[in-house]
Short mmCIF file of C-alpha atoms in Angstrom, two decimals:
data_model
loop_
_atom_site.label_atom_id
_atom_site.label_comp_id
_atom_site.label_asym_id
_atom_site.label_seq_id
_atom_site.Cartn_x
_atom_site.Cartn_y
_atom_site.Cartn_z
CA MET A 1 135.26 128.49 134.01
CA ALA A 2 134.32 126.39 135.86
CA ALA A 3 134.93 128.53 139.08
CA VAL A 4 132.43 130.68 137.15
CA THR A 5 130.31 127.91 137.13
CA ARG A 6 130.31 126.93 140.43
CA GLY A 7 129.82 130.24 141.96
CA SER A 8 126.93 131.05 139.54
CA PHE A 9 125.08 127.65 141.41
CA ASN A 10 125.84 129.19 144.99
CA ALA A 11 124.22 132.28 144.20
CA LEU A 12 121.62 130.34 142.78
CA ARG A 13 120.79 128.04 145.32
CA ARG A 14 120.96 131.09 148.36
CA LEU A 15 118.62 133.15 145.76
CA LEU A 16 116.14 130.05 145.43
CA THR A 17 116.96 129.62 149.46
CA GLN A 18 115.50 132.95 149.78
CA GLN A 19 112.78 132.66 147.35
CA TYR A 20 111.42 130.12 149.76
CA ARG A 21 111.60 131.80 152.64
CA ARG A 22 109.33 134.61 151.61
CA ARG A 23 107.10 132.10 150.23
CA CYS A 24 107.19 130.27 153.81
CA PHE A 25 107.62 133.19 156.28
CA GLN A 26 105.68 136.13 158.36
CA PRO A 27 104.50 139.49 156.91
CA GLN A 28 107.36 141.18 157.58
CA ASN A 29 109.96 139.56 155.54
CA LEU A 30 108.26 140.73 152.75
CA ARG A 31 110.27 143.68 152.31
CA PHE A 32 113.25 142.01 151.49
CA ASN A 33 112.07 139.93 149.30
CA ARG A 34 110.33 142.91 147.14
CA ASN A 35 113.79 143.69 146.93
CA LEU A 36 115.31 140.96 145.46
CA LYS A 37 112.50 140.02 143.66
CA PRO A 38 114.18 141.79 140.45
CA LEU A 39 117.22 139.55 140.99
CA ALA A 40 115.29 136.75 141.16
CA SER A 41 113.86 137.52 137.95
CA ARG A 42 117.03 137.59 136.06
CA TRP A 43 118.16 134.31 137.57
CA ASP A 44 114.85 132.29 136.37
CA ARG A 45 115.58 133.67 132.95
CA SER A 46 119.09 132.50 133.15
CA LEU A 47 118.19 129.16 134.42
CA GLN A 48 115.22 128.42 131.84
CA MET A 49 118.49 129.56 128.77
CA PHE A 50 120.52 127.16 130.76
CA GLY A 51 117.70 123.87 131.36
CA SER A 52 117.33 124.78 127.40
CA ARG A 53 120.33 124.53 126.56
CA THR A 54 121.85 121.73 128.55
CA LEU A 55 118.82 119.23 128.43
CA ARG A 56 117.44 119.70 124.45
CA THR A 57 119.85 116.90 123.66
CA ALA A 58 117.68 114.21 126.41
CA VAL A 59 114.36 116.10 125.10
CA ALA A 60 114.66 115.73 121.96
CA TRP A 61 114.61 111.90 121.81
CA ARG A 62 112.29 111.29 124.93
CA GLY A 63 109.00 111.02 123.91
CA PRO A 64 105.51 109.64 124.85
CA ILE A 65 105.04 105.85 125.55
CA VAL A 66 102.23 104.66 123.69
CA GLN A 67 100.92 100.70 124.33
CA PHE A 68 100.11 99.31 120.52
CA LYS A 69 96.71 97.16 121.17
CA LEU A 70 95.39 94.44 119.29
CA SER A 71 92.66 95.19 117.18
CA ASP A 72 89.79 93.76 116.18
CA ILE A 73 90.23 91.57 113.43
CA GLY A 74 86.98 90.49 112.72
CA GLU A 75 84.64 87.66 112.28
CA GLY A 76 84.08 87.30 116.58
CA ILE A 77 88.02 86.66 116.63
CA MET A 78 88.99 87.73 120.82
CA GLU A 79 92.44 85.69 120.70
CA VAL A 80 95.42 84.97 119.01
CA THR A 81 98.00 83.56 119.21
CA VAL A 82 101.70 85.29 118.61
CA LYS A 83 103.51 83.05 116.54
CA GLU A 84 106.44 84.99 115.83
CA TRP A 85 108.20 88.55 116.85
CA TYR A 86 109.69 90.89 114.13
CA VAL A 87 111.14 93.32 116.53
CA LYS A 88 112.66 93.00 119.95
CA GLU A 89 112.80 95.07 123.53
CA GLY A 90 114.76 98.03 122.34
CA ASP A 91 114.47 98.13 118.06
CA LYS A 92 113.58 101.33 116.33
CA VAL A 93 110.48 101.14 114.40
CA SER A 94 108.70 102.90 111.64
CA GLN A 95 104.69 102.97 110.51
CA PHE A 96 103.95 100.00 108.56
CA ASP A 97 106.95 98.03 110.10
CA SER A 98 105.81 94.56 110.57
CA ILE A 99 106.10 93.62 114.32
CA CYS A 100 104.52 90.48 114.58
CA GLU A 101 102.82 87.95 113.53
CA VAL A 102 99.06 86.49 115.15
CA GLN A 103 97.18 83.48 114.52
CA SER A 104 93.43 83.33 115.26
CA ASP A 105 91.11 80.22 114.45
CA LYS A 106 90.63 81.45 110.57
CA ALA A 107 94.25 83.19 109.26
CA SER A 108 97.67 84.44 110.34
CA VAL A 109 97.71 88.27 110.32
CA THR A 110 100.83 90.05 110.10
CA ILE A 111 100.63 93.66 112.83
CA THR A 112 102.46 96.59 110.91
CA SER A 113 103.28 99.80 113.25
CA ARG A 114 101.44 102.92 113.22
CA TYR A 115 104.00 104.70 114.80
CA ASP A 116 107.91 105.79 114.31
CA GLY A 117 109.58 104.88 117.91
CA VAL A 118 111.22 102.64 120.21
CA ILE A 119 109.92 99.56 121.14
CA ARG A 120 110.33 99.39 124.60
CA LYS A 121 108.34 96.31 126.04
CA LEU A 122 107.05 93.48 124.52
CA TYR A 123 103.71 92.03 126.64
CA TYR A 124 103.14 88.07 125.33
CA ASP A 125 105.58 85.53 123.93
CA VAL A 126 105.51 83.34 121.49
CA ASP A 127 102.86 80.78 121.77
CA GLY A 128 101.58 83.48 124.06
CA THR A 129 97.84 84.09 123.71
CA ALA A 130 96.74 87.60 123.15
CA LEU A 131 93.38 89.33 123.84
CA VAL A 132 92.00 91.74 121.28
CA GLY A 133 91.87 95.65 122.51
CA LYS A 134 94.61 94.30 124.92
CA PRO A 135 98.32 95.59 124.41
CA LEU A 136 100.56 94.15 122.34
CA VAL A 137 103.95 96.84 122.64
CA ASP A 138 104.54 99.46 123.95
CA ILE A 139 106.25 102.06 121.69
CA GLU A 140 108.15 105.49 122.78
CA THR A 141 107.41 107.72 119.59
CA GLU A 142 109.02 110.30 119.00
CA SER A 143 108.93 113.50 119.71
CA GLY A 144 106.58 115.30 117.52
CA SER A 145 104.73 112.36 115.65
CA GLU A 146 101.24 112.83 115.49
CA LEU A 147 99.48 110.55 117.64
CA SER A 148 96.00 109.38 117.72
CA GLN A 149 93.44 106.77 119.23
CA GLU A 150 92.63 105.22 115.96
CA GLU A 151 92.51 101.81 115.62
CA ASP A 152 96.31 99.94 114.88
CA VAL A 153 96.75 98.37 111.15
CA VAL A 154 96.83 95.15 111.03
CA GLU A 155 97.97 94.10 107.66
CA THR A 156 97.11 90.72 106.35
CA PRO A 157 99.14 88.09 104.09
CA ALA A 158 96.69 88.33 101.56
CA MET A 159 98.41 89.01 98.06
CA ALA A 160 94.74 91.26 97.43
CA ARG A 161 95.76 94.61 96.69
CA GLU A 162 93.14 97.08 98.99
CA GLU A 163 95.28 94.72 101.97
CA HIS A 164 98.40 94.60 100.93
CA THR A 165 101.01 96.66 102.38
CA HIS A 166 103.33 98.85 99.97
CA GLN A 167 106.27 100.25 100.77
CA GLU A 168 107.20 103.48 99.18
CA ILE A 169 110.48 103.58 96.78
CA LYS A 170 111.45 106.26 94.86
CA GLY A 171 107.70 107.81 94.58
CA HIS A 172 106.26 104.54 93.59
CA LYS A 173 104.58 101.65 95.98
CA THR A 174 106.14 98.12 95.90
CA GLN A 175 104.04 95.34 96.99
CA ALA A 176 106.00 92.50 98.66
CA THR A 177 104.85 90.32 101.82
CA PRO A 178 106.46 91.16 105.13
CA ALA A 179 108.67 88.08 104.30
CA VAL A 180 109.42 88.71 100.99
CA ARG A 181 110.06 92.32 102.84
CA ARG A 182 112.28 90.95 105.10
CA LEU A 183 113.95 88.53 103.24
CA ALA A 184 114.91 90.97 100.83
CA MET A 185 116.57 93.12 103.83
CA GLU A 186 118.60 90.14 105.51
CA ASN A 187 120.30 90.29 101.59
CA ASN A 188 120.85 94.45 101.66
CA ILE A 189 118.61 94.12 98.11
CA LYS A 190 116.14 97.50 96.89
CA LEU A 191 112.66 96.57 96.12
CA SER A 192 112.95 98.80 93.96
CA GLU A 193 115.37 97.07 91.75
CA VAL A 194 113.85 94.38 91.81
CA VAL A 195 111.37 93.08 89.14
CA GLY A 196 108.02 91.33 90.48
CA THR A 197 106.06 88.87 88.24
CA GLY A 198 103.76 88.21 91.12
CA LYS A 199 99.95 89.46 90.13
CA ASP A 200 100.12 93.11 89.33
CA GLY A 201 103.94 93.01 89.64
CA ARG A 202 103.83 91.48 93.26
CA ILE A 203 107.23 90.82 94.59
CA LEU A 204 107.53 87.06 95.44
CA LYS A 205 109.94 85.39 97.29
CA GLU A 206 111.62 83.44 94.19
CA ASP A 207 111.89 86.91 92.53
CA ILE A 208 114.38 88.21 95.42
CA LEU A 209 116.07 84.50 94.76
CA ASN A 210 116.20 85.38 91.42
CA PHE A 211 117.87 88.10 91.20
CA LEU A 212 120.39 87.65 94.21
CA ALA A 213 121.60 84.64 91.74
CA LYS A 214 122.42 87.31 89.37
CA GLN A 215 123.87 89.13 91.79
CA THR A 216 126.52 86.62 93.17
CA GLY A 217 126.10 84.06 89.69
CA ALA A 218 124.26 81.16 91.97
CA ILE A 219 122.28 79.04 90.31
CA LEU A 220 119.50 78.09 91.65
CA PRO A 221 117.33 74.92 91.44
CA PRO A 222 113.56 75.20 90.44
CA THR A 223 111.58 76.14 93.77
CA PRO A 224 108.31 73.67 93.49
CA LEU A 225 105.70 76.12 93.77
CA PHE A 226 102.50 73.21 94.04
CA HIS A 227 102.64 69.27 94.49
CA GLU A 228 101.26 68.01 91.56
CA ILE A 229 100.25 64.59 91.26
CA GLN A 230 102.83 62.24 90.37
CA THR A 231 102.30 59.44 87.81
CA PRO A 232 104.73 55.93 88.35
CA GLY A 233 106.54 55.97 85.59
CA PRO A 234 109.02 52.05 84.69
CA ALA A 235 110.85 51.12 87.59
CA PRO A 236 114.81 50.84 86.73
CA SER A 237 115.51 47.48 86.13
CA THR A 238 118.72 46.88 89.07
CA PRO A 239 119.87 43.91 89.58
CA ALA A 240 119.86 42.33 93.24
CA ALA A 241 123.06 41.73 93.65
CA THR A 242 124.31 45.42 93.20
CA PRO A 243 124.61 47.78 95.71
CA MET A 244 122.32 50.89 95.90
CA SER A 245 125.52 53.97 95.97
CA THR A 246 124.12 57.11 96.02
CA PRO A 247 125.78 59.42 92.98
CA ALA A 248 128.19 61.95 93.35
CA GLY A 249 127.34 65.62 94.37
CA VAL A 250 123.65 64.53 95.39
CA LYS A 251 122.52 64.41 98.91
CA PRO A 252 120.82 61.38 99.96
CA PRO A 253 117.34 61.42 101.04
CA PRO A 254 116.76 63.15 104.71
CA THR A 255 115.91 60.25 107.15
CA ALA A 256 113.15 60.27 109.58
CA PRO A 257 114.14 61.48 112.56
CA LYS A 258 113.63 58.14 115.36
CA PRO A 259 110.63 58.22 117.71
CA VAL A 260 111.54 59.02 121.53
CA PHE A 261 109.14 57.39 124.14
CA SER A 262 108.96 60.14 127.12
CA GLY A 263 106.83 57.51 128.86
CA LYS A 264 104.67 60.44 129.77
CA ASP A 265 101.52 61.86 129.39
CA VAL A 266 101.31 65.16 127.09
CA THR A 267 98.29 68.48 127.66
CA GLU A 268 98.58 70.78 125.41
CA PRO A 269 95.91 73.59 124.45
CA LEU A 270 93.75 73.47 121.15
CA LYS A 271 95.03 76.64 119.87
CA GLY A 272 94.68 78.52 116.35
CA PHE A 273 93.84 75.93 113.74
CA HIS A 274 93.58 72.71 115.26
CA LYS A 275 90.85 74.48 117.58
CA ALA A 276 89.33 76.26 114.61
CA MET A 277 89.65 72.16 113.04
CA VAL A 278 87.82 70.88 115.90
CA LYS A 279 84.30 73.53 116.09
CA THR A 280 84.16 73.33 112.01
CA MET A 281 84.36 69.65 112.27
CA THR A 282 81.76 69.40 115.21
CA ALA A 283 79.33 71.52 112.57
CA ALA A 284 80.34 69.42 109.68
CA LEU A 285 79.69 65.95 111.37
CA LYS A 286 75.50 67.08 111.59
CA ILE A 287 75.56 67.42 108.27
CA PRO A 288 74.21 63.89 107.21
CA HIS A 289 76.24 63.04 104.81
CA PHE A 290 76.21 60.81 101.92
CA GLY A 291 78.95 59.26 99.55
CA TYR A 292 79.56 58.80 96.11
CA CYS A 293 82.92 57.07 94.36
CA ASP A 294 83.99 57.17 90.52
CA GLU A 295 87.31 56.17 88.62
CA VAL A 296 88.80 58.15 85.43
CA ASP A 297 90.69 57.95 82.83
CA LEU A 298 93.10 60.78 82.90
CA SER A 299 95.22 59.25 79.78
CA ARG A 300 94.28 61.36 77.15
CA LEU A 301 94.41 64.38 79.59
CA VAL A 302 97.81 62.92 80.46
CA LEU A 303 99.49 63.59 77.39
CA LEU A 304 97.95 67.04 77.23
CA ARG A 305 99.49 68.44 80.28
CA SER A 306 102.87 66.98 78.56
CA GLU A 307 102.32 69.16 75.73
CA LEU A 308 101.58 72.29 77.94
CA LYS A 309 103.74 72.25 80.96
CA THR A 310 107.17 73.12 78.87
CA SER A 311 105.22 76.51 77.35
CA ALA A 312 103.31 77.19 81.03
CA GLU A 313 106.92 77.15 82.39
CA ARG A 314 108.17 79.26 79.72
CA ARG A 315 105.77 81.80 81.11
CA GLY A 316 106.62 81.21 84.92
CA VAL A 317 103.81 78.76 86.18
CA LYS A 318 104.03 75.26 87.48
CA LEU A 319 101.51 73.29 85.56
CA SER A 320 99.47 70.30 87.14
CA TYR A 321 96.49 68.48 87.25
CA MET A 322 94.74 70.52 89.45
CA PRO A 323 93.59 73.54 87.29
CA PHE A 324 92.08 71.18 84.64
CA PHE A 325 90.55 69.55 87.89
CA ILE A 326 89.18 72.20 88.35
CA LYS A 327 87.83 74.47 85.40
CA ALA A 328 86.21 70.90 85.17
CA ALA A 329 83.96 70.89 88.20
CA SER A 330 83.41 74.77 87.34
CA LEU A 331 81.89 74.27 83.75
CA GLY A 332 79.97 70.94 86.09
CA LEU A 333 78.61 73.74 88.67
CA LEU A 334 76.78 75.47 85.63
CA HIS A 335 74.56 72.53 84.89
CA PHE A 336 73.96 71.56 88.53
CA PRO A 337 74.11 75.20 90.37
CA ILE A 338 72.66 72.97 93.80
CA LEU A 339 75.93 71.77 94.54
CA ASN A 340 77.11 75.49 94.65
CA SER A 341 74.59 76.36 97.13
CA SER A 342 74.76 77.01 101.06
CA LEU A 343 71.82 76.80 103.34
CA ASP A 344 70.91 79.24 105.84
CA GLU A 345 70.98 78.67 109.40
CA GLY A 346 67.35 78.16 110.26
CA CYS A 347 67.28 75.68 107.26
CA GLN A 348 64.59 77.48 105.66
CA ASN A 349 66.87 79.24 102.57
CA LEU A 350 69.16 78.46 99.71
CA ILE A 351 71.43 80.33 98.65
CA TYR A 352 72.35 79.79 94.94
CA LYS A 353 76.28 81.31 94.94
CA ALA A 354 77.01 83.11 91.74
CA SER A 355 80.93 82.42 92.24
CA HIS A 356 82.54 79.57 92.14
CA ASN A 357 85.11 80.18 94.56
CA ILE A 358 86.93 76.76 94.76
CA GLY A 359 88.76 75.35 97.37
CA LEU A 360 91.80 72.97 97.67
CA ALA A 361 92.47 71.48 100.70
CA MET A 362 96.27 71.80 101.61
CA ASP A 363 98.66 69.29 103.76
CA THR A 364 101.05 72.92 105.41
CA SER A 365 102.72 73.13 108.41
CA GLN A 366 99.84 74.82 110.04
CA GLY A 367 97.88 71.90 109.77
CA LEU A 368 94.71 71.54 106.83
CA LEU A 369 93.92 74.63 105.01
CA VAL A 370 91.46 75.11 102.68
CA PRO A 371 92.14 78.12 100.41
CA ASN A 372 89.89 79.07 97.75
CA VAL A 373 90.37 79.95 94.02
CA LYS A 374 88.11 83.26 93.59
CA ASN A 375 85.72 82.84 90.85
CA VAL A 376 86.82 80.15 88.67
CA GLN A 377 83.92 80.51 86.48
CA LEU A 378 85.80 83.20 84.78
CA LEU A 379 89.57 81.89 84.94
CA SER A 380 91.51 80.04 82.22
CA VAL A 381 93.60 77.05 82.97
CA PHE A 382 96.58 78.76 82.68
CA GLU A 383 94.94 81.78 85.64
CA ILE A 384 94.04 78.98 87.85
CA ALA A 385 97.05 77.47 87.81
CA GLN A 386 98.92 80.96 88.20
CA GLU A 387 96.56 81.94 91.37
CA LEU A 388 97.36 78.06 92.44
CA ASN A 389 100.96 78.98 92.28
CA ARG A 390 100.52 81.96 94.40
CA LEU A 391 98.22 79.71 97.33
CA GLN A 392 100.78 77.35 97.56
CA ALA A 393 103.52 79.44 97.96
CA LEU A 394 101.70 81.20 101.07
CA GLY A 395 100.44 77.95 102.73
CA ALA A 396 104.67 76.59 102.44
CA ALA A 397 105.88 80.66 104.23
CA GLY A 398 102.67 80.15 106.87
CA GLN A 399 101.32 83.22 104.73
CA LEU A 400 97.70 82.58 103.89
CA GLY A 401 95.69 84.73 105.48
CA LYS A 402 91.75 85.41 105.70
CA SER A 403 90.95 86.42 102.06
CA GLU A 404 91.94 83.27 100.65
CA LEU A 405 90.74 81.13 103.28
CA ASN A 406 86.94 82.22 103.29
CA GLY A 407 84.39 82.44 100.82
CA GLY A 408 84.12 78.76 99.63
CA THR A 409 81.74 77.26 97.91
CA PHE A 410 83.23 74.11 96.74
CA THR A 411 85.99 72.05 97.57
CA LEU A 412 88.51 69.34 95.90
CA SER A 413 90.87 67.41 98.17
CA ASN A 414 94.08 66.21 96.41
CA ILE A 415 94.75 63.29 98.85
CA GLY A 416 96.38 61.22 96.24
CA SER A 417 99.41 64.06 96.51
CA ILE A 418 100.25 62.54 99.50
CA GLY A 419 99.43 58.44 98.04
CA GLY A 420 95.88 57.76 98.86
CA THR A 421 93.35 56.44 96.82
CA TYR A 422 90.33 56.19 98.50
CA ALA A 423 88.88 58.82 101.20
CA LYS A 424 85.42 59.48 102.75
CA PRO A 425 85.84 63.50 102.67
CA VAL A 426 83.92 65.71 105.12
CA ILE A 427 82.02 68.73 103.86
CA LEU A 428 82.90 72.21 104.82
CA PRO A 429 80.20 73.90 106.12
CA PRO A 430 78.13 76.73 104.79
CA GLU A 431 79.56 74.14 101.35
CA VAL A 432 77.16 71.44 100.57
CA ALA A 433 79.61 69.25 98.47
CA ILE A 434 83.20 68.61 98.24
CA GLY A 435 85.23 65.94 96.51
CA ALA A 436 88.55 63.57 97.28
CA LEU A 437 91.15 63.15 94.61
CA GLY A 438 93.11 60.00 94.51
CA LYS A 439 96.46 59.58 93.21
CA ILE A 440 97.16 58.49 89.69
CA GLN A 441 97.52 55.02 88.89
CA VAL A 442 98.83 53.07 85.66
CA LEU A 443 96.26 50.26 85.75
CA PRO A 444 95.42 47.94 82.90
CA ARG A 445 91.66 48.38 81.22
CA PHE A 446 90.14 47.02 77.86
CA ASP A 447 90.01 49.47 75.33
CA THR A 448 87.11 49.75 72.83
CA ALA A 449 88.75 47.23 70.27
CA GLY A 450 89.05 44.61 73.66
CA GLN A 451 92.77 45.16 73.60
CA VAL A 452 94.25 45.52 77.11
CA THR A 453 96.33 48.58 77.19
CA ARG A 454 98.52 51.16 79.78
CA ALA A 455 95.46 53.43 81.51
CA HIS A 456 96.06 56.64 84.48
CA ILE A 457 93.05 55.43 86.37
CA MET A 458 92.52 58.56 89.24
CA LYS A 459 89.58 57.64 91.85
CA VAL A 460 87.78 60.44 92.76
CA SER A 461 85.62 60.33 95.94
CA TRP A 462 82.87 62.65 96.58
CA SER A 463 80.56 63.81 99.38
CA ALA A 464 77.31 65.48 99.25
CA ASP A 465 74.68 67.41 102.00
CA HIS A 466 72.04 64.29 102.03
CA ARG A 467 69.30 67.13 102.97
CA ILE A 468 69.99 68.95 99.65
CA VAL A 469 71.60 66.94 96.84
CA ASP A 470 70.04 63.25 96.05
CA GLY A 471 71.63 60.71 94.65
CA ALA A 472 71.46 60.99 91.59
CA THR A 473 71.67 64.55 91.34
CA MET A 474 75.41 63.83 92.82
CA CYS A 475 75.77 60.81 89.84
CA ARG A 476 74.87 63.11 86.97
CA PHE A 477 77.83 66.53 88.39
CA SER A 478 80.14 63.38 88.50
CA ASN A 479 79.43 61.83 85.21
CA LEU A 480 79.74 65.65 83.27
CA TRP A 481 83.08 65.92 85.45
CA ARG A 482 84.73 62.83 84.60
CA GLU A 483 83.63 63.30 80.68
CA TYR A 484 85.31 66.85 80.62
CA LEU A 485 88.89 65.21 81.83
CA GLU A 486 88.22 61.82 79.66
CA ASN A 487 87.91 64.46 76.69
CA PRO A 488 89.33 67.78 77.36
CA ALA A 489 89.17 68.32 73.96
CA SER A 490 85.59 68.83 75.00
CA MET A 491 86.13 71.48 77.82
CA MET A 492 86.94 73.68 74.63
CA LEU A 493 83.37 74.41 74.09
CA ASP A 494 81.88 75.38 77.54
CA LEU A 495 86.01 77.16 78.34
CA LYS A 496 85.41 81.33 78.50
#
């Protein structure tokens, strides 16, 4: 068989040489070539058949290489920082698979693939700056796949239904963020087998962990979804001479790393949210601020929350004090709508916002972020707590998107969760007011009978745009907000 093949190739080589000479030499050689033409046609057909049999495997998996470009994220964003790659060169990807996470000066965004194929090139390193309209990766697409020059897919990590990535499983769509899908993949868990407890049946990270715990029999500690304001309790009476010891099985608290003094100046470019903070605060401090401070006795609210906390936990929600603060603010905004307004760029018109999108300043690993709860005027305290749990989980995972961060109309900053008492909050344009909440302290106060009692006191600091809001309006709003919290039963008359 090998000898026959070698003979065939030798004959083919001679034939091709003769065809070449026919085209290059003078016309007197045409008679010889015309006689040879039928044989050449037969060998041409043989060559085509041989090539199709031997090269079919190579052609089947080779396809065109497509430059996957960063599409327009919107809001004038022209560059982003690559925070994490979910793929590497040589990885096979399918449509809607996560490729990378990028961070703009407004939000973190997950980029998903439009094609089935193999990653051939990554254009940026982690922390590199990617430009809109420039390639992110090269993808060698599978042969026969439909290629189009439409905009590349951008998936924001927002958990809104219309913006969320869906994974097709057994004929229905399962909603989960890229981080949750990756966690499920790492643990060989099918999302179709997990019951989602998020809004509209979305699968959360806690659902994956609980499913894994049931499979392995492990007991998972409760995950803190929201950092609530801590009320100080009585200090344990420990003799001074008795050394403190760590109970068995309990890990000691982690010690803070010692600072290292390098002796050298370090220069870092502003990126992402730090760059956004410079831009926002520069604009904010052009606003003439005025401040107003007060204190609130939350003793009745502390008792009410302790009664409702267990019921909320049975329904899968961590109930902190913030839902009450936010709802009371919304009720106050109904009476003082000017605090839920904004001034246009020309300072000619005042826009009264119909929705109470109340923001909450969060201290995250990415810096200070202010996601907001949409349409608080339509939500119950429990529904606000649900949304806060979701926002806190997204913030801890670095997955807050544009839909959570944009559109705020009024802001509360919970500085007390870190330990602060007073603050001078800075207004977030285009809003006109912001409040800073201090920590809850147990302090002595006089009751109506003149007796000294223990009271749970919280300081609040307000800032308002003095071009629009006068001091009397801010004071009246604060008094109404304080009344709702000091007598939480009065909120029942206005709750919807």
